[in-house]
């Protein structure tokens, strides 16, 4: 049950990271990277607004107390990943247009950067589950 809860919290951000990674490997991916950040904003906005619609200001308090660390950490990590994706996408585009590259193997380094970017997202997902466990008694609508 704990692993399923972890997947429920972590998988939307993993999905966005995978999209961001793949778009970064595209030579014309730079315009699409803005859409990835838009997708993240829509995801967070939908979660918070749904809590507000269903539970009012108590739902906003729940989001701030339980989900805010995850949202902040995931957003910072995804923005950092977006910067890496901009760089490699620009290099690929330059190679496609000019036929010249700097001759460095960048895929391994790029992949490692993304794997390291997952560490804070995984950690904050676990922290979210701990916060849920600690504070769910304050919000009667969370108790299952």
Tab-separated table of N, CA, C and O in Angstrom, residues 47-67 139 141-142:
chain	number	residue	atom	x	y	z
A	47	UNK	N	-4.371	20.157	-9.049
A	47	UNK	CA	-4.397	19.525	-7.727
A	47	UNK	C	-4.849	20.519	-6.669
A	47	UNK	O	-5.775	20.253	-5.887
A	48	UNK	N	-4.234	21.696	-6.649
A	48	UNK	CA	-4.556	22.688	-5.620
A	48	UNK	C	-5.983	23.196	-5.794
A	48	UNK	O	-6.733	23.320	-4.806
A	49	UNK	N	-6.400	23.470	-7.027
A	49	UNK	CA	-7.757	23.984	-7.222
A	49	UNK	C	-8.810	22.933	-6.896
A	49	UNK	O	-9.885	23.274	-6.397
A	50	UNK	N	-8.507	21.666	-7.153
A	50	UNK	CA	-9.469	20.620	-6.799
A	50	UNK	C	-9.639	20.519	-5.287
A	50	UNK	O	-10.750	20.364	-4.791
A	51	UNK	N	-8.541	20.633	-4.557
A	51	UNK	CA	-8.638	20.651	-3.100
A	51	UNK	C	-9.432	21.871	-2.626
A	51	UNK	O	-10.219	21.773	-1.691
A	52	UNK	N	-9.238	23.014	-3.271
A	52	UNK	CA	-9.976	24.220	-2.884
A	52	UNK	C	-11.464	24.074	-3.188
A	52	UNK	O	-12.305	24.408	-2.355
A	53	UNK	N	-11.796	23.558	-4.362
A	53	UNK	CA	-13.196	23.395	-4.749
A	53	UNK	C	-13.893	22.404	-3.808
A	53	UNK	O	-15.027	22.635	-3.372
A	54	UNK	N	-13.206	21.315	-3.483
A	54	UNK	CA	-13.823	20.284	-2.655
A	54	UNK	C	-13.877	20.645	-1.177
A	54	UNK	O	-14.853	20.322	-0.501
A	55	UNK	N	-12.833	21.334	-0.659
A	55	UNK	CA	-12.723	21.504	0.782
A	55	UNK	C	-12.496	22.938	1.242
A	55	UNK	O	-12.272	23.175	2.426
A	56	UNK	N	-12.503	23.897	0.322
A	56	UNK	CA	-12.341	25.299	0.699
A	56	UNK	C	-10.931	25.605	1.179
A	56	UNK	O	-9.956	25.000	0.755
A	57	UNK	N	-10.844	26.548	2.108
A	57	UNK	CA	-9.530	26.968	2.595
A	57	UNK	C	-8.825	25.871	3.398
A	57	UNK	O	-7.596	25.863	3.482
A	58	UNK	N	-9.579	24.952	3.952
A	58	UNK	CA	-8.958	23.819	4.639
A	58	UNK	C	-8.188	22.963	3.623
A	58	UNK	O	-7.101	22.464	3.911
A	59	UNK	N	-8.721	22.823	2.424
A	59	UNK	CA	-8.031	22.090	1.365
A	59	UNK	C	-6.751	22.789	0.940
A	59	UNK	O	-5.733	22.141	0.676
A	60	UNK	N	-6.780	24.127	0.900
A	60	UNK	CA	-5.565	24.894	0.584
A	60	UNK	C	-4.522	24.666	1.687
A	60	UNK	O	-3.335	24.488	1.409
A	61	UNK	N	-4.958	24.668	2.940
A	61	UNK	CA	-4.046	24.405	4.058
A	61	UNK	C	-3.442	23.016	3.967
A	61	UNK	O	-2.254	22.824	4.236
A	62	UNK	N	-4.256	22.060	3.582
A	62	UNK	CA	-3.769	20.683	3.408
A	62	UNK	C	-2.695	20.631	2.323
A	62	UNK	O	-1.644	20.024	2.511
A	63	UNK	N	-2.954	21.288	1.204
A	63	UNK	CA	-1.962	21.316	0.120
A	63	UNK	C	-0.678	21.992	0.566
A	63	UNK	O	0.417	21.526	0.251
A	64	UNK	N	-0.808	23.082	1.301
A	64	UNK	CA	0.380	23.812	1.756
A	64	UNK	C	1.200	22.978	2.733
A	64	UNK	O	2.424	22.977	2.684
A	65	UNK	N	0.529	22.265	3.598
A	65	UNK	CA	1.231	21.504	4.633
A	65	UNK	C	1.808	20.188	4.113
A	65	UNK	O	2.916	19.809	4.469
A	66	UNK	N	1.078	19.533	3.241
A	66	UNK	CA	1.479	18.187	2.815
A	66	UNK	C	2.158	18.180	1.449
A	66	UNK	O	3.199	17.549	1.274
A	67	UNK	N	1.590	18.885	0.473
A	67	UNK	CA	2.086	18.779	-0.894
A	67	UNK	C	3.069	19.872	-1.316
A	67	UNK	O	3.789	19.700	-2.296
A	139	UNK	N	-6.898	16.845	8.984
A	139	UNK	CA	-7.855	17.051	7.896
A	139	UNK	C	-8.749	15.835	7.813
A	139	UNK	O	-8.346	14.781	7.309
A	141	UNK	N	-11.124	14.990	5.960
A	141	UNK	CA	-11.434	14.452	4.649
A	141	UNK	C	-10.321	13.553	4.097
A	141	UNK	O	-10.509	12.853	3.118
A	142	UNK	N	-9.142	13.549	4.721
A	142	UNK	CA	-8.027	12.709	4.272
A	142	UNK	C	-8.020	11.338	4.925
A	142	UNK	O	-7.389	10.426	4.423
